[in-house]
Every structure is written in structure tokens, then in C-alpha cells.
Amino acid sequence: MISAQQALEIVNQNCKSNSSSVTVNLRDALGFVLFSDIKSPINMPPFRQSAMDGYALNMNAKGKYKIIGEIKAGDPYNPELKSGEAVRIYTGAAVPDSANTVVIQERVKTHGDELELNDIASLGDNIRPLGEQVTQNQVALKKGTNLTAAGIGFLTTLGITTVSVYKKPSIAIICTGSELVKAGNPLSHGRIYESNTIMLETALNSLGFICSKSYDVKDNYNDTYNVLDLAINSYDLVLITGGISVGDYDFVGKALNNLGVNQLFYKVNQKPGKPLFYGQKGGTTVFALPGNPAAALSCCYIYVQTALQLLSGNESYKPTFIKKKSTSEFLKKGDRAQFLKAIIVDDSVSILEGQSSAMLQTFALANALVFLPEDNSVIKVGDFLDVMQLPI
């Protein structure tokens, strides 16, 4: 049995992007990773731009100027200013080629079309130079950049409308268990409603991924084998929930072995999620998650998210843990690492009651997971803890 840190490292070492690209509209590119460098088609800004409301001057030694016009943002006006002449100018407007400084309006006195400086002005003040952000044909964003709202906004300012990005993996979810019933149907004695599929689908959506297909499988070897065979040969990543333990009716492990899936690890010294399987066959990544909902969701956020990011070209991705001060006490039983459901409030974190791997009610209230390593058994109020914030 390996540690959680070792399990993550194995995922990092073995998940590589498939080098397939797709062109997407920039409006739909959030969360995608650039497949190639983006060179700017223009200078940004494409003209010398005023950074403030004020006056653009052709400076002279006297400090007195004649105002000969006005330039608003978007105006094409480009007057030839003689020494001692000025124009009223507004933030974002094009600075005349003949102006050599912009003085903010609070530092001048005006009388009609006459202007006098209250303060010393310097060449280039309050002027954003041509190409200050990026020059034409310069790399604006590098290959491997994860596209955020800011990145999409930046590329739009350059006039770019489509981008080549790494293709995101296709995903199948397979839920096993003869006791499971779909919500909306009558619930007979001994049966429970199946929640893992919709839970994992929505978790994937919150991480920027889409489940392509979901399957339900009863606890039957032949059915399990056939559905796994179909999914592994059809999708880039297969998520299985349940059936991975060693009970008489747990057939997932046997089916994966007989299908020739290369086991990279099975069982992690953690709670929840000890019976976690990770393997590969050809170009398909396979995770078999525990059937208990909270365990399955924890493993999804930690390990599956890491694999999906790496497969999508985000080669530097690692789960982000930040330090937060505990407002709770907690005593861990046993020697397994734990991922504890918690709530972040400002710079503090509170560990919630009800940490059972079978219970989702606590998870429904949580906005974070606290990682408690194998060699740490006690959390005291005021301790700084490693915390992963969950997607909303």
C-alpha cells in the first residue's frame, strides 16, 4: 500500500497529454490549455494611449499652453501640436504623435483656452507607449498556458477570436451495484438511490470537464467485463465507482486484470478512499473509485482532477494546498492519512462533524478538504493546516 503523496506522484509521472488539438471559439475556451504559442497580430496598445484624464502637451519652458482641441477615447483626431500647445484628453484616448506628456487635470489651471501647469511635468508622463503590453509578432501567451477569464480577455484585446487548444479527454462513468436504484423510482427494501453518477458528473463540470457517457452495471462478472471493455476502447478516461474491493460480488478488479489494464497502483494509505485503483490500457486512463460517495468524491477532486489536467496539456498542474489556521480540534484514529471535510472562513478553517466515507451531508456543507498526513494524529486550535479549496 502506497502513501497519498506517492499515489499523486505516480499519476503525475504517467498521465501525459495525447498531443491532439482542437480549434475553439475564444468565448468557449475557458479552462482549455493552449496547444501552441499565440503571437500578437497587433501592437497593444495599438497607439500611444492616455492613462489619465488631463491634457496632452507639446512641452515648452514657460509652462503655459494654448488648448486647441479635445480628444475622447475612440476619436481618430491626431492634431500636430506646436511647442506650447495642448489638447484636452481623456483616459484611453490616442495621444497625438506630437505630444510628449499628459498632465492630469488636477495639476493644471485653465482660463478659457489657456492652460498653466501647477506642477512640474516630465516627458512621457501618463502615456502608455505603443506596444507596452505586447508588440506585433511577439509571443502574447505561450503554449501550455491555461486559459482563464483574464487570458481570454487579453487575447480578445488583440483581436483574436479562435485558438488552438489541447483536446480535453472524453470521459465515461461506470457505476456498479445491484442495490442501486435511479432517483424517481420506487425504493424497495434493501435498495438505495444511486447518487455517484450525477455527483461525479457535476463535479467534473465544476472542474471544466464533461462526462461523455455513463453506464450502470449490476454485480455480475460478465456484465462488468463487457461494459468495461466497451468503455476502455471508446473513451480517454474511465471512472468506475464501486466493485473494486475484494468481496464476493466485487468484480471490477478481476475484470480490469483480464482486460489487460496495467495496474499502476491499488490501495492508498488514506481515509477515505483506501481501495483506489489507477491503471492504463493503451491510451486510456482508468480510475476505480470506492463506492462510498464521500470517498469517491474526495478521490475525484484529488487524483482524477490531477489526471484530467495533465491529459489536457496542463503539464505543471498539481493540487493546490494552502495554509489555514484551524479553529477545531481533531484526533485521528489509525495511521492512515486523511482528507477531512472542512469550511474555510477568511484565513481560518473549521473541520466538520461527520467524516464517514458513506455520508454526503457533511460534504454538502464543505468548501474545502484538509489534508492530515500519516504521521500527524492530532489537530489543535491554532495549528496551520494544508487545505484544498473545493470548486463551487
C-alpha positions as CSV (number, residue, x, y, z in Angstrom):
1,M,0.0,0.0,0.0
2,I,1.4,3.4,-1.0
3,S,1.0,6.9,0.5
4,A,-1.2,9.6,-0.9
5,Q,1.9,11.5,-1.9
6,Q,3.3,8.5,-3.8
7,A,-0.1,8.0,-5.5
8,L,-0.1,11.5,-6.7
9,E,3.4,11.2,-8.0
10,I,2.6,8.1,-9.9
11,V,-0.3,9.9,-11.6
12,N,2.0,12.8,-12.4
13,Q,4.6,10.5,-14.0
14,N,2.1,8.5,-16.1
15,C,-0.5,11.0,-17.3
16,K,0.6,12.8,-20.5
17,S,-1.4,14.8,-22.9
18,N,-2.3,12.9,-26.1
19,S,-1.0,15.8,-28.3
20,S,-4.3,16.2,-30.1
21,S,-5.6,19.7,-30.7
22,V,-8.9,21.3,-31.5
23,T,-9.7,24.9,-32.5
24,V,-12.3,26.5,-30.3
25,N,-14.0,29.9,-30.2
26,L,-12.3,32.1,-27.7
27,R,-15.6,32.5,-25.9
28,D,-15.7,28.8,-25.2
29,A,-12.0,28.4,-24.3
30,L,-12.2,28.8,-20.5
31,G,-10.2,26.0,-18.9
32,F,-8.5,24.8,-22.1
33,V,-4.7,24.8,-22.5
34,L,-3.0,26.5,-25.4
35,F,-1.6,23.9,-27.9
36,S,0.8,26.4,-29.5
37,D,2.3,29.9,-28.9
38,I,0.0,32.8,-29.7
39,K,1.8,35.7,-31.4
40,S,0.1,39.1,-31.3
41,P,-1.2,40.3,-34.6
42,I,-1.0,43.9,-33.4
43,N,0.8,46.2,-31.0
44,M,-1.1,46.5,-27.7
45,P,-1.9,49.2,-27.2
46,P,-2.0,49.9,-30.9
47,F,-1.3,53.6,-30.4
48,R,0.1,55.8,-27.6
49,Q,-2.7,55.9,-25.1
50,S,-3.6,58.3,-22.4
51,A,-3.5,56.7,-18.9
52,M,-5.5,59.6,-17.3
53,D,-7.9,62.4,-17.8
54,G,-6.0,65.5,-18.4
55,Y,-4.1,67.4,-21.1
56,A,-1.7,66.3,-23.8
57,L,1.1,68.8,-24.2
58,N,3.9,69.7,-26.5
59,M,6.1,70.9,-23.7
60,N,7.8,74.3,-23.6
61,A,9.9,76.0,-21.0
62,K,7.3,78.6,-19.9
63,G,4.7,76.1,-18.5
64,K,1.8,77.9,-20.3
65,Y,-0.1,76.4,-23.1
66,K,-2.9,77.1,-25.6
67,I,-5.7,74.5,-25.7
68,I,-6.5,73.8,-29.4
69,G,-8.9,70.9,-29.1
70,E,-10.2,67.8,-27.4
71,I,-9.7,64.0,-27.8
72,K,-12.0,61.4,-26.4
73,A,-11.5,57.7,-26.3
74,G,-12.1,56.4,-29.9
75,D,-11.6,59.7,-31.6
76,P,-9.3,59.5,-34.7
77,Y,-8.1,63.1,-34.2
78,N,-4.3,63.4,-34.4
79,P,-3.5,67.1,-34.4
80,E,0.0,68.5,-35.0
81,L,0.8,70.3,-31.7
82,K,3.3,73.1,-31.9
83,S,5.5,73.8,-28.8
84,G,3.3,75.4,-26.2
85,E,0.0,73.8,-27.5
86,A,-2.2,71.3,-25.7
87,V,-5.4,69.3,-26.2
88,R,-7.9,68.1,-23.6
89,I,-7.6,64.3,-23.4
90,Y,-9.4,61.5,-21.7
91,T,-8.4,58.1,-20.4
92,G,-7.9,55.6,-23.2
93,A,-7.7,58.2,-25.9
94,A,-5.0,58.3,-28.6
95,V,-2.2,60.7,-27.6
96,P,-1.2,62.9,-30.6
97,D,2.1,62.0,-32.1
98,S,3.4,65.5,-31.4
99,A,2.5,65.4,-27.7
100,N,5.3,64.3,-25.3
101,T,3.5,64.2,-22.0
102,V,0.0,64.1,-20.4
103,V,-0.7,66.1,-17.3
104,I,-3.5,65.1,-15.1
105,Q,-6.3,67.6,-14.8
106,E,-5.8,68.2,-11.1
107,R,-2.3,69.7,-11.8
108,V,-3.3,72.5,-14.1
109,K,-5.2,75.8,-14.1
110,T,-7.3,76.7,-17.1
111,H,-8.8,80.0,-18.2
112,G,-10.7,79.6,-21.4
113,D,-8.3,78.2,-23.9
114,E,-5.3,79.0,-21.7
115,L,-3.6,76.4,-19.5
116,E,-1.0,76.8,-16.8
117,L,0.9,74.0,-15.0
118,N,0.6,73.9,-11.2
119,D,3.5,71.3,-11.0
120,I,6.5,70.2,-12.9
121,A,5.8,67.7,-15.8
122,S,8.2,65.1,-17.2
123,L,8.5,63.7,-20.6
124,G,6.3,60.6,-21.1
125,D,4.1,61.1,-18.0
126,N,0.8,59.3,-18.1
127,I,1.3,57.9,-21.7
128,R,1.1,54.2,-22.3
129,P,3.6,53.5,-25.1
130,L,2.8,51.8,-28.3
131,G,3.0,48.1,-27.7
132,E,3.5,48.5,-23.9
133,Q,1.8,45.1,-23.2
134,V,2.9,43.3,-26.3
135,T,4.4,44.2,-29.7
136,Q,3.2,42.9,-33.0
137,N,4.5,39.3,-33.7
138,Q,5.7,38.9,-30.1
139,V,4.5,35.8,-28.2
140,A,1.5,37.0,-26.2
141,L,0.8,33.7,-24.5
142,K,2.9,30.6,-24.5
143,K,2.0,27.0,-25.4
144,G,0.8,25.3,-22.2
145,T,-1.0,28.4,-20.8
146,N,-4.2,27.5,-19.0
147,L,-6.8,29.9,-20.4
148,T,-8.5,31.9,-17.6
149,A,-11.0,34.7,-17.9
150,A,-8.1,37.2,-17.9
151,G,-6.3,35.3,-20.6
152,I,-9.4,35.2,-22.8
153,G,-9.9,38.9,-22.2
154,F,-6.3,39.6,-23.1
155,L,-6.4,37.7,-26.4
156,T,-9.7,39.4,-27.3
157,T,-7.9,42.8,-26.9
158,L,-5.6,41.6,-29.7
159,G,-8.5,40.8,-32.0
160,I,-8.1,37.0,-31.7
161,T,-11.4,35.1,-31.9
162,T,-10.3,31.4,-32.1
163,V,-7.4,29.4,-30.5
164,S,-5.8,26.0,-30.9
165,V,-6.0,24.1,-27.6
166,Y,-5.3,20.7,-26.3
167,K,-8.4,18.5,-26.8
168,K,-9.9,17.6,-23.4
169,P,-10.3,13.9,-22.7
170,S,-13.5,12.1,-23.3
171,I,-14.9,10.6,-20.1
172,A,-17.1,7.6,-19.2
173,I,-18.5,6.9,-15.8
174,I,-19.4,3.3,-14.8
175,C,-21.5,2.9,-11.7
176,T,-21.6,-0.7,-10.2
177,G,-24.0,-2.2,-7.7
178,S,-27.1,-4.4,-7.8
179,E,-28.5,-2.5,-4.8
180,L,-28.7,0.8,-6.7
181,V,-31.9,2.4,-8.0
182,K,-32.3,5.6,-10.0
183,A,-33.9,8.5,-8.2
184,G,-37.6,8.9,-9.1
185,N,-38.3,5.2,-9.0
186,P,-39.9,3.3,-6.0
187,L,-37.4,2.2,-3.4
188,S,-37.8,-1.4,-2.2
189,H,-36.4,-2.9,0.9
190,G,-32.6,-3.3,0.7
191,R,-32.1,-0.9,-2.2
192,I,-30.7,2.6,-2.2
193,Y,-30.8,5.5,-4.6
194,E,-27.7,5.8,-6.9
195,S,-26.0,9.2,-6.5
196,N,-22.4,8.7,-7.6
197,T,-23.1,9.2,-11.3
198,I,-24.7,12.6,-11.0
199,M,-22.4,13.6,-8.3
200,L,-19.3,12.8,-10.4
201,E,-20.8,14.3,-13.5
202,T,-21.4,17.6,-11.7
203,A,-18.0,17.5,-10.0
204,L,-16.4,17.1,-13.4
205,N,-18.5,20.0,-14.8
206,S,-17.3,22.2,-11.9
207,L,-13.7,21.4,-12.9
208,G,-14.3,22.2,-16.6
209,F,-14.8,18.7,-18.0
210,I,-17.8,16.8,-19.4
211,C,-18.9,13.2,-19.0
212,S,-19.5,11.8,-22.4
213,K,-21.3,8.6,-21.3
214,S,-22.5,6.9,-18.1
215,Y,-23.2,3.2,-17.6
216,D,-25.0,1.2,-14.8
217,V,-23.7,-2.3,-14.1
218,K,-25.2,-4.9,-11.8
219,D,-22.9,-7.1,-9.6
220,N,-22.3,-9.6,-12.4
221,Y,-18.9,-10.5,-13.8
222,N,-19.8,-10.8,-17.4
223,D,-21.8,-7.6,-17.5
224,T,-18.9,-5.8,-15.7
225,Y,-16.3,-7.2,-18.1
226,N,-18.3,-6.3,-21.2
227,V,-19.1,-2.7,-20.1
228,L,-15.5,-2.1,-19.0
229,D,-14.3,-3.5,-22.4
230,L,-16.6,-1.2,-24.3
231,A,-15.7,1.9,-22.3
232,I,-11.9,1.4,-22.2
233,N,-11.9,1.0,-26.0
234,S,-14.1,4.1,-26.5
235,Y,-13.0,6.8,-24.1
236,D,-9.8,8.5,-22.9
237,L,-10.6,8.3,-19.2
238,V,-12.9,5.7,-17.5
239,L,-14.2,6.3,-14.0
240,I,-15.6,3.3,-12.1
241,T,-17.4,3.5,-8.8
242,G,-17.8,0.5,-6.5
243,G,-16.9,-3.1,-7.0
244,I,-13.1,-2.5,-6.6
245,S,-12.8,-4.1,-3.1
246,V,-12.3,-7.9,-2.6
247,G,-15.8,-9.0,-1.7
248,D,-17.5,-12.0,-3.3
249,Y,-19.5,-9.6,-5.5
250,D,-16.8,-7.2,-6.3
251,F,-15.9,-7.9,-9.9
252,V,-14.1,-4.8,-11.1
253,G,-10.6,-5.7,-10.2
254,K,-10.9,-9.2,-11.8
255,A,-12.4,-7.7,-15.0
256,L,-9.7,-5.0,-15.3
257,N,-7.0,-7.6,-14.9
258,N,-8.5,-9.9,-17.5
259,L,-8.9,-6.9,-19.9
260,G,-5.1,-6.3,-19.6
261,V,-5.3,-3.0,-17.8
262,N,-1.8,-2.2,-16.5
263,Q,-2.2,-1.6,-12.7
264,L,-0.1,1.4,-11.6
265,F,-1.4,1.3,-8.0
266,Y,-4.1,-0.2,-6.0
267,K,-4.9,0.8,-2.4
268,V,-3.7,4.1,-0.9
269,N,-2.9,4.6,2.8
270,Q,-5.6,7.2,3.2
271,K,-9.1,7.8,4.5
272,P,-11.5,8.0,2.8
273,G,-10.6,6.2,-0.4
274,K,-8.2,3.3,0.6
275,P,-9.4,0.9,-2.2
276,L,-8.4,3.3,-5.0
277,F,-7.2,1.8,-8.3
278,Y,-5.3,3.6,-11.1
279,G,-4.2,2.0,-14.3
280,Q,-3.8,2.4,-18.0
281,K,-4.5,0.4,-21.2
282,G,-3.3,1.8,-24.5
283,G,-4.3,5.5,-24.4
284,T,-7.0,5.1,-21.8
285,T,-6.6,6.1,-18.2
286,V,-8.7,4.1,-15.7
287,F,-9.7,5.0,-12.1
288,A,-11.7,2.6,-10.0
289,L,-13.1,4.7,-7.1
290,P,-14.6,3.4,-3.9
291,G,-18.4,3.0,-4.0
292,N,-18.9,5.2,-0.8
293,P,-20.0,8.6,-2.1
294,A,-17.7,10.8,0.0
295,A,-14.7,8.6,-0.7
296,A,-15.4,8.7,-4.5
297,L,-15.8,12.4,-4.5
298,S,-12.6,13.0,-2.4
299,C,-10.6,10.8,-4.8
300,C,-12.1,12.7,-7.8
301,Y,-11.0,16.1,-6.5
302,I,-7.5,14.9,-5.6
303,Y,-6.5,12.2,-8.2
304,V,-8.9,12.3,-11.1
305,Q,-8.7,16.1,-11.4
306,T,-4.9,15.8,-11.5
307,A,-5.1,13.2,-14.3
308,L,-7.6,15.3,-16.3
309,Q,-5.5,18.4,-16.1
310,L,-2.3,16.6,-17.2
311,L,-4.2,14.8,-20.0
312,S,-5.5,18.3,-21.1
313,G,-2.0,19.7,-21.6
314,N,-1.7,21.4,-18.2
315,E,1.7,19.8,-17.5
316,S,2.6,21.7,-14.4
317,Y,-0.7,21.0,-12.6
318,K,-0.6,19.8,-9.0
319,P,-3.4,20.0,-6.4
320,T,-3.1,23.3,-4.6
321,F,-3.0,23.3,-0.8
322,I,-2.8,26.5,1.1
323,K,-2.1,27.1,4.8
324,K,-5.1,28.0,7.0
325,K,-5.3,28.2,10.8
326,S,-7.5,25.6,12.5
327,T,-10.4,26.6,14.7
328,S,-11.1,23.0,15.5
329,E,-9.6,20.1,17.4
330,F,-9.4,16.7,15.8
331,L,-7.9,13.3,16.9
332,K,-7.2,10.8,14.1
333,K,-7.6,7.1,14.7
334,G,-5.2,4.8,12.9
335,D,-2.1,5.5,10.8
336,R,-3.8,6.5,7.5
337,A,-3.6,10.0,6.0
338,Q,-7.0,11.7,6.0
339,F,-8.8,14.1,3.8
340,L,-11.2,15.9,6.1
341,K,-14.3,17.9,5.0
342,A,-14.0,21.4,6.3
343,I,-15.2,25.0,5.9
344,I,-12.9,27.9,5.1
345,V,-13.8,31.3,6.6
346,D,-11.3,34.0,5.8
347,D,-7.9,32.8,7.0
348,S,-9.3,30.0,9.2
349,V,-10.6,26.5,8.6
350,S,-13.1,24.5,10.7
351,I,-13.2,20.7,10.5
352,L,-16.8,19.4,10.2
353,E,-18.5,16.7,12.2
354,G,-19.4,13.5,10.3
355,Q,-16.4,12.4,8.4
356,S,-17.7,9.0,7.4
357,S,-16.9,8.0,3.8
358,A,-20.5,6.9,3.3
359,M,-22.0,10.3,4.3
360,L,-22.5,13.1,1.8
361,Q,-24.4,15.5,4.1
362,T,-21.2,16.8,5.6
363,F,-19.6,17.1,2.2
364,A,-22.6,19.1,1.0
365,L,-21.7,21.8,3.6
366,A,-17.9,21.7,3.0
367,N,-15.9,24.1,0.8
368,A,-12.5,22.6,1.5
369,L,-10.6,19.4,2.2
370,V,-7.9,19.4,5.0
371,F,-5.0,17.0,4.4
372,L,-3.8,15.3,7.6
373,P,-0.6,13.3,6.8
374,E,0.0,9.7,8.0
375,D,2.5,10.9,10.7
376,N,0.2,13.5,12.2
377,S,-2.6,12.3,14.5
378,V,-3.7,15.5,16.4
379,I,-5.0,18.8,15.3
380,K,-5.2,21.6,17.8
381,V,-6.8,25.0,17.6
382,G,-4.3,27.4,16.1
383,D,-2.4,24.8,14.1
384,F,-1.7,25.7,10.4
385,L,-3.2,23.0,8.1
386,D,-2.8,22.1,4.5
387,V,-6.2,23.0,2.9
388,M,-7.5,22.4,-0.7
389,Q,-10.4,24.8,-1.6
390,L,-13.2,22.9,-3.5
391,P,-14.8,24.3,-6.6
392,I,-18.2,26.0,-6.0
